[in-house]
PDB file of C-alpha atoms in Angstrom:
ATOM      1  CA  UNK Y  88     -18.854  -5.668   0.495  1.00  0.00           C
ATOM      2  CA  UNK Y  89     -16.739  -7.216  -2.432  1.00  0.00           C
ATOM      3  CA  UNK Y  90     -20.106  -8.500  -3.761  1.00  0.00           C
ATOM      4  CA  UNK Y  91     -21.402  -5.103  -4.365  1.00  0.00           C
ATOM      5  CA  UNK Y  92     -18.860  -3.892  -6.202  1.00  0.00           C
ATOM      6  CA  UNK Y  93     -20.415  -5.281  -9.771  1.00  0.00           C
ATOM      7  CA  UNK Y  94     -17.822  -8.239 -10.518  1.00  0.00           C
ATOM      8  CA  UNK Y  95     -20.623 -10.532 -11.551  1.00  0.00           C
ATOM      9  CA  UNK Y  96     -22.318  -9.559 -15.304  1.00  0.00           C
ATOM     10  CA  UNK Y  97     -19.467  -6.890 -16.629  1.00  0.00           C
ATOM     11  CA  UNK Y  98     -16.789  -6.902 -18.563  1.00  0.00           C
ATOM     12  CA  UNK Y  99     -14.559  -6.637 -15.198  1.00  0.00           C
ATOM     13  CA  UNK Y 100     -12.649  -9.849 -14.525  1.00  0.00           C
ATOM     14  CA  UNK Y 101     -14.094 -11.567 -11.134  1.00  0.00           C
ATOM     15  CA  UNK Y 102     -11.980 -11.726  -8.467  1.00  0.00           C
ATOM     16  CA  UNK Y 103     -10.477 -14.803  -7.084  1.00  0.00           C
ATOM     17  CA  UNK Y 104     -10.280 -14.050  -3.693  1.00  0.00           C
ATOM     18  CA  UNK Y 105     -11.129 -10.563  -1.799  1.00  0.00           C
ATOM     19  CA  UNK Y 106     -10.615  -9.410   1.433  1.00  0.00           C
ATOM     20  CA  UNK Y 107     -12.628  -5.833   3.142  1.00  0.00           C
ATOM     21  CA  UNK Y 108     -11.868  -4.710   6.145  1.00  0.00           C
ATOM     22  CA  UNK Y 109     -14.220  -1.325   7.279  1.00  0.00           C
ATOM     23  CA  UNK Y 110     -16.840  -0.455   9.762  1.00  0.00           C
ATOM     24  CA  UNK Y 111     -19.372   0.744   7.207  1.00  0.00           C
ATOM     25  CA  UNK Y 112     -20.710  -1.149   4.353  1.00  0.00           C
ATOM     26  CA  UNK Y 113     -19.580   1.303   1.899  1.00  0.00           C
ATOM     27  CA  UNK Y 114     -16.544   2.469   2.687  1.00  0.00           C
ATOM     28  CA  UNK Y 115     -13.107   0.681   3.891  1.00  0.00           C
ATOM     29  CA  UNK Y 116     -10.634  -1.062   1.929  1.00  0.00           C
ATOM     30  CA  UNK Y 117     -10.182  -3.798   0.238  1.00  0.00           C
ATOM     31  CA  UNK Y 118      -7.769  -6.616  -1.719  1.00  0.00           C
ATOM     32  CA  UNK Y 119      -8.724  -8.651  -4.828  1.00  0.00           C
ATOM     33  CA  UNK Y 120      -6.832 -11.422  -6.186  1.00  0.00           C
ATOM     34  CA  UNK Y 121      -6.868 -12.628 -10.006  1.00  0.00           C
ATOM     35  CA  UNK Y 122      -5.703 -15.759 -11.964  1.00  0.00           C
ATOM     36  CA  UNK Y 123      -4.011 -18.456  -9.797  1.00  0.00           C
ATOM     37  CA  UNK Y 124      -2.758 -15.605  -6.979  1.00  0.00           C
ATOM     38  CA  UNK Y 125      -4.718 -16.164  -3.491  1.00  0.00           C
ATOM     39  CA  UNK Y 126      -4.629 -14.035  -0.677  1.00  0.00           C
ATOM     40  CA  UNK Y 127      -5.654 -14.571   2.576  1.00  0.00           C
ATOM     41  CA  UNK Y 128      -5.569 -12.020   5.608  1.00  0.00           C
ATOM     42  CA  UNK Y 129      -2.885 -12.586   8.249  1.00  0.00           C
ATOM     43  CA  UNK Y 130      -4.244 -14.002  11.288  1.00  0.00           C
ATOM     44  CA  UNK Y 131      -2.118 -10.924  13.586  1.00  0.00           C
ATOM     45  CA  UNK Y 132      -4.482  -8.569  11.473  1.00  0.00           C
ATOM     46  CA  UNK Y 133      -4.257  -5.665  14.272  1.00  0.00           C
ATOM     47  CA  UNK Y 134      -7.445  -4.095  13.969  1.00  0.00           C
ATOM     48  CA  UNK Y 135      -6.369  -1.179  16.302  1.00  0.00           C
ATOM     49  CA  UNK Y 136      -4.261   0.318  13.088  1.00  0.00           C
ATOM     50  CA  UNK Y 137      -6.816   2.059  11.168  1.00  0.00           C
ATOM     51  CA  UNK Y 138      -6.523   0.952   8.157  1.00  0.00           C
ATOM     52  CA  UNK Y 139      -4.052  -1.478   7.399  1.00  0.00           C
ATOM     53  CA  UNK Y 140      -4.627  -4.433   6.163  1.00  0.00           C
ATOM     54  CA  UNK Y 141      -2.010  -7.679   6.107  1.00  0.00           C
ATOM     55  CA  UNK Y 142      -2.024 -10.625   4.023  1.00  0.00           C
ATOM     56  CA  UNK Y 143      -0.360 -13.384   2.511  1.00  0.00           C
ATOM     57  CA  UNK Y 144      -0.144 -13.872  -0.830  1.00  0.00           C
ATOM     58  CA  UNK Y 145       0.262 -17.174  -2.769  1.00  0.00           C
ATOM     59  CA  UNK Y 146       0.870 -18.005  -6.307  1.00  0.00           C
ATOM     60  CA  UNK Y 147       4.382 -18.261  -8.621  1.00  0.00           C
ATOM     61  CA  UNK Y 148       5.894 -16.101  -5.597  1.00  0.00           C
ATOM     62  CA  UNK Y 149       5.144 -16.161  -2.160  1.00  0.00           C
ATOM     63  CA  UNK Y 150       5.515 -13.089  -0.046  1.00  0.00           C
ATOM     64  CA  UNK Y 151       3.516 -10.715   2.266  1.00  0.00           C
ATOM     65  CA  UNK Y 152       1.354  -7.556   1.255  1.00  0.00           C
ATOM     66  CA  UNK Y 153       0.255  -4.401   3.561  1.00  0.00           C
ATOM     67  CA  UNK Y 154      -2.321  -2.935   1.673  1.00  0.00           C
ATOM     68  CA  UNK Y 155      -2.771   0.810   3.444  1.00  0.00           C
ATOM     69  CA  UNK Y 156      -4.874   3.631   3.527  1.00  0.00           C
ATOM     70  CA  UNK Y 157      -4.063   5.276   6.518  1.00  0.00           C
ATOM     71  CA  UNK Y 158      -6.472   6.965   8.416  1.00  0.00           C
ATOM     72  CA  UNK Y 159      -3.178   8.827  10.327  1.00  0.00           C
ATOM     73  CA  UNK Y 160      -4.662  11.726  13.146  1.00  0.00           C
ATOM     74  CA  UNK Y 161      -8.258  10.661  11.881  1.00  0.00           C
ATOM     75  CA  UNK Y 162      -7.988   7.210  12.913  1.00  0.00           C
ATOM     76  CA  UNK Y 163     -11.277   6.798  15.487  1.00  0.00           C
ATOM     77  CA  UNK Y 164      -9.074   4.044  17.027  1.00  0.00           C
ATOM     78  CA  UNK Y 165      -5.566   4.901  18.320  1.00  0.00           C
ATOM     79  CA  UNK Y 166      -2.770   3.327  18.291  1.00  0.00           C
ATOM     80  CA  UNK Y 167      -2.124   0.842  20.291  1.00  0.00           C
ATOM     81  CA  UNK Y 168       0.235   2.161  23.828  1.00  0.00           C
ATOM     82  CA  UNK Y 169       3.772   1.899  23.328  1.00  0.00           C
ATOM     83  CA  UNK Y 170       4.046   1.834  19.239  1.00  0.00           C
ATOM     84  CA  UNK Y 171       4.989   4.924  17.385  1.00  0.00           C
ATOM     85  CA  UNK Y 172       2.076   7.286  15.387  1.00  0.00           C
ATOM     86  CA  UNK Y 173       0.938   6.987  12.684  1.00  0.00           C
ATOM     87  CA  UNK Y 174      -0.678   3.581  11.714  1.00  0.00           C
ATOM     88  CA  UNK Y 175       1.793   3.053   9.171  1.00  0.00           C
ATOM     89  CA  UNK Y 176       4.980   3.460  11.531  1.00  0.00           C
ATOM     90  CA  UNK Y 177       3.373   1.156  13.811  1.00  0.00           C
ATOM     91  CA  UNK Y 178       2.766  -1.606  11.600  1.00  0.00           C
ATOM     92  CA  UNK Y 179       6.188  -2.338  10.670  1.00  0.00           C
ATOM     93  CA  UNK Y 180       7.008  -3.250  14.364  1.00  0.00           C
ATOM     94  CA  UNK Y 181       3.739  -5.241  14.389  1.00  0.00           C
ATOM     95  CA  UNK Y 182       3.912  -7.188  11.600  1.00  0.00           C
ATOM     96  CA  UNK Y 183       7.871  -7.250  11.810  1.00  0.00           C
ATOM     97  CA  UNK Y 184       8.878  -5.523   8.592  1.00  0.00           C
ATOM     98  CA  UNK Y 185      13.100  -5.774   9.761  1.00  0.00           C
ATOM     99  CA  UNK Y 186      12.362 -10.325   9.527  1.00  0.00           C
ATOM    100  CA  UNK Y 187       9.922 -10.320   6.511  1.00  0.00           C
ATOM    101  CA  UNK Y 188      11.245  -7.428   3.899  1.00  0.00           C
ATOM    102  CA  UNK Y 189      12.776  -9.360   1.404  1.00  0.00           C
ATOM    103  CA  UNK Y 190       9.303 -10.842   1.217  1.00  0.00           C
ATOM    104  CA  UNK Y 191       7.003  -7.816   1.813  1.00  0.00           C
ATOM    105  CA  UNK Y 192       5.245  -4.996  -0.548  1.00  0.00           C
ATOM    106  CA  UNK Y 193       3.545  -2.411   1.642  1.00  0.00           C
ATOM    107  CA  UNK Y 194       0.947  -0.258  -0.569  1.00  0.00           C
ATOM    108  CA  UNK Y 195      -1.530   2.025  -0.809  1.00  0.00           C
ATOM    109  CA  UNK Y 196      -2.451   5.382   0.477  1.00  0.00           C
ATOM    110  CA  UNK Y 197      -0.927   6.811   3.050  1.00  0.00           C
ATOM    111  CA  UNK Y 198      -2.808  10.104   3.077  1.00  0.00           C
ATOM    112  CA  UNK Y 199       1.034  11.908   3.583  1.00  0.00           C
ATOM    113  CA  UNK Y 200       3.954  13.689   2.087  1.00  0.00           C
ATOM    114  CA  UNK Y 201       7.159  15.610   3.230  1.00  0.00           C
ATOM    115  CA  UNK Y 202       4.898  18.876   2.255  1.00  0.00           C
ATOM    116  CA  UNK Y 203       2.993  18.206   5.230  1.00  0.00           C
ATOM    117  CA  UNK Y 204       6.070  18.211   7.654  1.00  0.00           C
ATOM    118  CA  UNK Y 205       7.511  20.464   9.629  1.00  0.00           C
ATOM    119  CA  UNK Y 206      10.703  20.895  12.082  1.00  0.00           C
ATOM    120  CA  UNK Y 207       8.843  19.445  14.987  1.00  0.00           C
ATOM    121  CA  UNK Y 208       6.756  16.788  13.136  1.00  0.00           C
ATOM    122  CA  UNK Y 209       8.552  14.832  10.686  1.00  0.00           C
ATOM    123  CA  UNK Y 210       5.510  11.985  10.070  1.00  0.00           C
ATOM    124  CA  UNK Y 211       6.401  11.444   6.579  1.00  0.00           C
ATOM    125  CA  UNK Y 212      10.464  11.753   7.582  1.00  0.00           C
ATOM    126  CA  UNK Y 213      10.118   9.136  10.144  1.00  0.00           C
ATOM    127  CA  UNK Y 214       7.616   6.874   7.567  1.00  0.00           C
ATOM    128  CA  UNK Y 215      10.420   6.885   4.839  1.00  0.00           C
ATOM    129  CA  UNK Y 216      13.447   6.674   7.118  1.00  0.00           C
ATOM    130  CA  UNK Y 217      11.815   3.359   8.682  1.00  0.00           C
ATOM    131  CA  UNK Y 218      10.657   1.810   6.087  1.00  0.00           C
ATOM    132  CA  UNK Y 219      14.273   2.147   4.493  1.00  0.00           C
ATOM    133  CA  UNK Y 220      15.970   0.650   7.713  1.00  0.00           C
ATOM    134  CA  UNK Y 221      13.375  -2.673   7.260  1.00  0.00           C
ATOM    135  CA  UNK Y 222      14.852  -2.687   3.073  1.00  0.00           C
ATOM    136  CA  UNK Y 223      11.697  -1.568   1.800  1.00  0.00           C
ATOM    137  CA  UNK Y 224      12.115   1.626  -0.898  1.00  0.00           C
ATOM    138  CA  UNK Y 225       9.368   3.489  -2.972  1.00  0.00           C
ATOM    139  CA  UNK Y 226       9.416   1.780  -6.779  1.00  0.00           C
ATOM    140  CA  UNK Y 227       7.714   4.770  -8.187  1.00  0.00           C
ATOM    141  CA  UNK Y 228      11.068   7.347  -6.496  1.00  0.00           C
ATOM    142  CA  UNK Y 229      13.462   4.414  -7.258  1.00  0.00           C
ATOM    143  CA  UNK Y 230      12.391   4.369 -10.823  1.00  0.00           C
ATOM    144  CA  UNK Y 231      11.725   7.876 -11.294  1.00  0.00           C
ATOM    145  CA  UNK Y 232      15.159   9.097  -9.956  1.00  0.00           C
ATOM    146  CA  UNK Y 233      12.758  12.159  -8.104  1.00  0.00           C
ATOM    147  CA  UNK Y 234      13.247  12.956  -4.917  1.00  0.00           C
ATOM    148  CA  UNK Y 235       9.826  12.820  -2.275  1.00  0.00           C
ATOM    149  CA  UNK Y 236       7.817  16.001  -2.200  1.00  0.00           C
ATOM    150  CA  UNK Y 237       9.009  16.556  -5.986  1.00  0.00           C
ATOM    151  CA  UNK Y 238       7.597  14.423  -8.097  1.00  0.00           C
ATOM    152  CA  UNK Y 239       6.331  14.883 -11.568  1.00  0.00           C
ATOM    153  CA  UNK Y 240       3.288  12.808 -11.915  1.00  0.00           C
ATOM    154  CA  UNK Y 241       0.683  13.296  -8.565  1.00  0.00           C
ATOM    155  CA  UNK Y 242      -1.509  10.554  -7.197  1.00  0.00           C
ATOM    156  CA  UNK Y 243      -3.943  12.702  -5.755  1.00  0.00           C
ATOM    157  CA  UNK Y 244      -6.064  15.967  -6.741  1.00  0.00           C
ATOM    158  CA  UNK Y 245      -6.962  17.528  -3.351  1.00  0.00           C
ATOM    159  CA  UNK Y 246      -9.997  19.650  -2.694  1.00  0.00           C
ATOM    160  CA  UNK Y 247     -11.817  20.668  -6.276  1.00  0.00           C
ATOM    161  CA  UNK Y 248     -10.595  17.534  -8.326  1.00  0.00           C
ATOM    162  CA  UNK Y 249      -8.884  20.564 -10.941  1.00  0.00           C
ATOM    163  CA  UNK Y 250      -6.102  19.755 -13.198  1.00  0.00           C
ATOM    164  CA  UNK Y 251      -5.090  22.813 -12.695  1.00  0.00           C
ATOM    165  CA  UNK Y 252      -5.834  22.595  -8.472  1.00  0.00           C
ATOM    166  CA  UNK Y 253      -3.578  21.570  -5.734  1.00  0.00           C
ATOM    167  CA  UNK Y 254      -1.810  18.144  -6.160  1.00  0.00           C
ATOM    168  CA  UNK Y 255       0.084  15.401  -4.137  1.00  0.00           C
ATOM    169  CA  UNK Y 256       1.894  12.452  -4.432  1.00  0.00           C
ATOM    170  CA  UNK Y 257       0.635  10.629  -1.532  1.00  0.00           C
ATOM    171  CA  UNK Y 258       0.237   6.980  -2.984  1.00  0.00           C
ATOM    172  CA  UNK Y 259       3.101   4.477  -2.490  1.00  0.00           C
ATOM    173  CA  UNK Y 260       4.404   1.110  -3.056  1.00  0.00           C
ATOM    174  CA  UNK Y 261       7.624  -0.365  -0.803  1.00  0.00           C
ATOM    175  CA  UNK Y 262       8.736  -2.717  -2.439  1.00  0.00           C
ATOM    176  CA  UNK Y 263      11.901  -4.730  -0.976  1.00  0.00           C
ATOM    177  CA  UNK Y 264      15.537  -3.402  -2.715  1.00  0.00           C
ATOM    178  CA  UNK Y 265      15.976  -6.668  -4.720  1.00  0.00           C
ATOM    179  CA  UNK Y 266      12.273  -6.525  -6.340  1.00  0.00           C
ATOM    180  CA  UNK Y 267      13.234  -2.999  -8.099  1.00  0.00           C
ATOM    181  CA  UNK Y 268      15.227  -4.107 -10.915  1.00  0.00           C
ATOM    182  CA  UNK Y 269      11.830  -6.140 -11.972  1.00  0.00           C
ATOM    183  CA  UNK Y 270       9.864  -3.964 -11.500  1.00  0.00           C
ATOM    184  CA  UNK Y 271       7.691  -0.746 -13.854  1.00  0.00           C
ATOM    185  CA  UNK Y 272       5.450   1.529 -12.271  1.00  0.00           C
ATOM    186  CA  UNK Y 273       2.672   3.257 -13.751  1.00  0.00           C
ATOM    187  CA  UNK Y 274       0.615   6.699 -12.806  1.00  0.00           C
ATOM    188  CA  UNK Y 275      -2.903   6.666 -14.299  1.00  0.00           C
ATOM    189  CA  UNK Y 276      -3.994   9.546 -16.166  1.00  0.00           C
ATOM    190  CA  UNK Y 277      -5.805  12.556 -14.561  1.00  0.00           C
ATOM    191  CA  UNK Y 278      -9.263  12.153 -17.501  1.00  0.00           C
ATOM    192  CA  UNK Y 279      -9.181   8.461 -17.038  1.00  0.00           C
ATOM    193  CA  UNK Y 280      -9.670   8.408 -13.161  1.00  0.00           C
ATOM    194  CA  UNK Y 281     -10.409  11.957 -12.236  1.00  0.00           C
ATOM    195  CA  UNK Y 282     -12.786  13.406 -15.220  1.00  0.00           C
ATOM    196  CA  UNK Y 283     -14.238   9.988 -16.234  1.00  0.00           C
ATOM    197  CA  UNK Y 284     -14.578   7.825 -13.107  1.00  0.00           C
ATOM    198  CA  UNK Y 285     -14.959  10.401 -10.366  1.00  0.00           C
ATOM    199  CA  UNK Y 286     -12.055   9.735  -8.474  1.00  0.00           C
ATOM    200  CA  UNK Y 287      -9.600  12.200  -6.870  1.00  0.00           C
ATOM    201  CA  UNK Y 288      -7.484   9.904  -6.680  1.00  0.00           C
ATOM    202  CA  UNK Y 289      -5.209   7.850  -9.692  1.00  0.00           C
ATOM    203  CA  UNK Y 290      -4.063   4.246  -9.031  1.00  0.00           C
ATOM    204  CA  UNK Y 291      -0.069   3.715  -8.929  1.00  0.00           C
ATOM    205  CA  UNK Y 292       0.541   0.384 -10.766  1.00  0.00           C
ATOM    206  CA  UNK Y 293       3.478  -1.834  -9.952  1.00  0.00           C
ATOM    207  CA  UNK Y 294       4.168  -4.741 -12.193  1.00  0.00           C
ATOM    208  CA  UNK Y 295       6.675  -7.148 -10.553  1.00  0.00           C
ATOM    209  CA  UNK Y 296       8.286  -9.071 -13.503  1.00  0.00           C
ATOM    210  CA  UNK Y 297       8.800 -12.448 -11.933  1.00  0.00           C
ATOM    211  CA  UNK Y 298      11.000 -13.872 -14.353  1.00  0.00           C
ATOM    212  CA  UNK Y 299      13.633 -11.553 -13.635  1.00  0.00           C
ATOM    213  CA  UNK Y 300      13.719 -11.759  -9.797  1.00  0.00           C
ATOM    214  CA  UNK Y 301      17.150 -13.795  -8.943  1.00  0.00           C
ATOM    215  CA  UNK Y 302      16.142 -17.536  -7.783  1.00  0.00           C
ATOM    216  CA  UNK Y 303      18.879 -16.745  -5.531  1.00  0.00           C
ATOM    217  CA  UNK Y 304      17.156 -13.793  -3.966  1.00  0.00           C
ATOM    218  CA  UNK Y 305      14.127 -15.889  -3.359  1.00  0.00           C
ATOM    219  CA  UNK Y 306      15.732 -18.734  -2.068  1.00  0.00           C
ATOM    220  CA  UNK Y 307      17.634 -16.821   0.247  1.00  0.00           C
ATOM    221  CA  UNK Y 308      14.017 -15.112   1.722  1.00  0.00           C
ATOM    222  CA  UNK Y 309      12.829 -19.036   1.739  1.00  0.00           C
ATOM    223  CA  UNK Y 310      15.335 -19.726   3.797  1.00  0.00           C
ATOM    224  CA  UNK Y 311      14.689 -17.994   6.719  1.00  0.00           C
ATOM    225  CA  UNK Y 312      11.328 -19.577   7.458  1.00  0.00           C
ATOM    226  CA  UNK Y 313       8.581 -17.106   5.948  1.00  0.00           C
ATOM    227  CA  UNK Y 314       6.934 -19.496   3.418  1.00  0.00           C
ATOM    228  CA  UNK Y 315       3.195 -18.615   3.586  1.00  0.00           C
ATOM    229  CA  UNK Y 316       2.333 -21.900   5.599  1.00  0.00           C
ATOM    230  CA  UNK Y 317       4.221 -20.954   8.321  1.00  0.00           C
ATOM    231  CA  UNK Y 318       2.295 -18.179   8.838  1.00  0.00           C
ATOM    232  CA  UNK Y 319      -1.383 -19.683   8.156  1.00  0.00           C
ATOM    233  CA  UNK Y 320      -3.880 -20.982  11.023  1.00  0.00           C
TER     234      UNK Y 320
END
């Protein structure tokens, strides 16, 4: 699929490495690398977690990414017997979230918000309140200061793609609690993405500032045996 997308003869930078995961050929979800950053996917890809897509990324600083757009109670595959609903619950017990966090980003779109819960179904409750027991917090809420399910700048425009229509916040990036202080996040604009390029969606940007993560901090997440290599076939 990546070589469909148009790299080749535009003005749009090509792509180091990609990685597509999907059952059709036009839809499914993929990871592009640029510059001296590889990526490669993790060989205990689960492909029973609809979608959710691991890899390890190389390059200044080493560390592992969940790219996500869950598919949730669409999902045509369920979740595998004995893990917790929905896909992105599940993945932090299968691709250990509590050993790897100070080394992890999980991002994408997670097709949910705390406007969607109720009293006997707390999916996005549970989603946050695990994620924040594996050290993992939302850069866009951290920055921001707003609290979930109030936040000023949406990621999605639901139904008729209307500035004025029904809006969500349902794009995130976990990033671990000692990335944060590096890190700026970005909304992209509602003409830009919506009007102009069709989307309903707008991309949330996180730019991780490497210079000012603590050597300490990364020696400390080098130290308990997650460099890349360990991890490679």
């Amino acid at each position: 699929m990546p070589d469909r997308l148009g790299f080749h003869g535009s003005s749009i930078q090509t792509p180091v490495d990609s990685v597509w995961i999907g059952r059709l050929p036009y839809k499914g979800l993929g990871v592009f690398s640029f510059g001296d950053w590889r990526i490669q996917r993790l060989p205990s890809f689960e492909e029973r977690l609809e979608w959710i897509l691991p890899l390890t990324v190389t390059g200044d600083v080493n560390f592992t990414l969940v790219a996500v757009w869950a598919m949730n109670h669409r999902a045509s595959t369920p979740v595998p017997v004995g893990l917790p609903r929905p896909q992105p619950i599940a993945a932090a017990d299968v691709y250990g979230f509590d050993d790897e966090a100070e080394r992890l980003m999980v991002m994408g779109d997670f097709n949910s918000a705390p406007q969607w819960d109720t009293p006997n179904k707390r999916t996005f409750a549970n989603l946050v309140n695990r994620y924040e027991r594996s050290g993992l917090r939302s850069a866009y809420h951290a920055s921001s200061g707003e609290p979930f399910g109030s936040e000023s700048q949406p990621t999605h425009w639901w139904r008729d793609r209307k500035a004025d229509g029904p809006t969500y916040h349902i794009d995130y990036a976990f990033l671990p609690e000692s990335w944060l202080h590096a890190s700026t996040i970005e909304i992209g604009g509602y003409e830009r993405w919506v009007t102009e390029a069709g989307s309903d969606h707008a991309p949330l940007i996180v730019d991780v500032d490497l210079a000012r993560l603590h050597a300490g901090e990364l020696a400390g997440a080098a130290a308990r045996n997650f460099p890349v290599s360990s991890i490679h076939d």
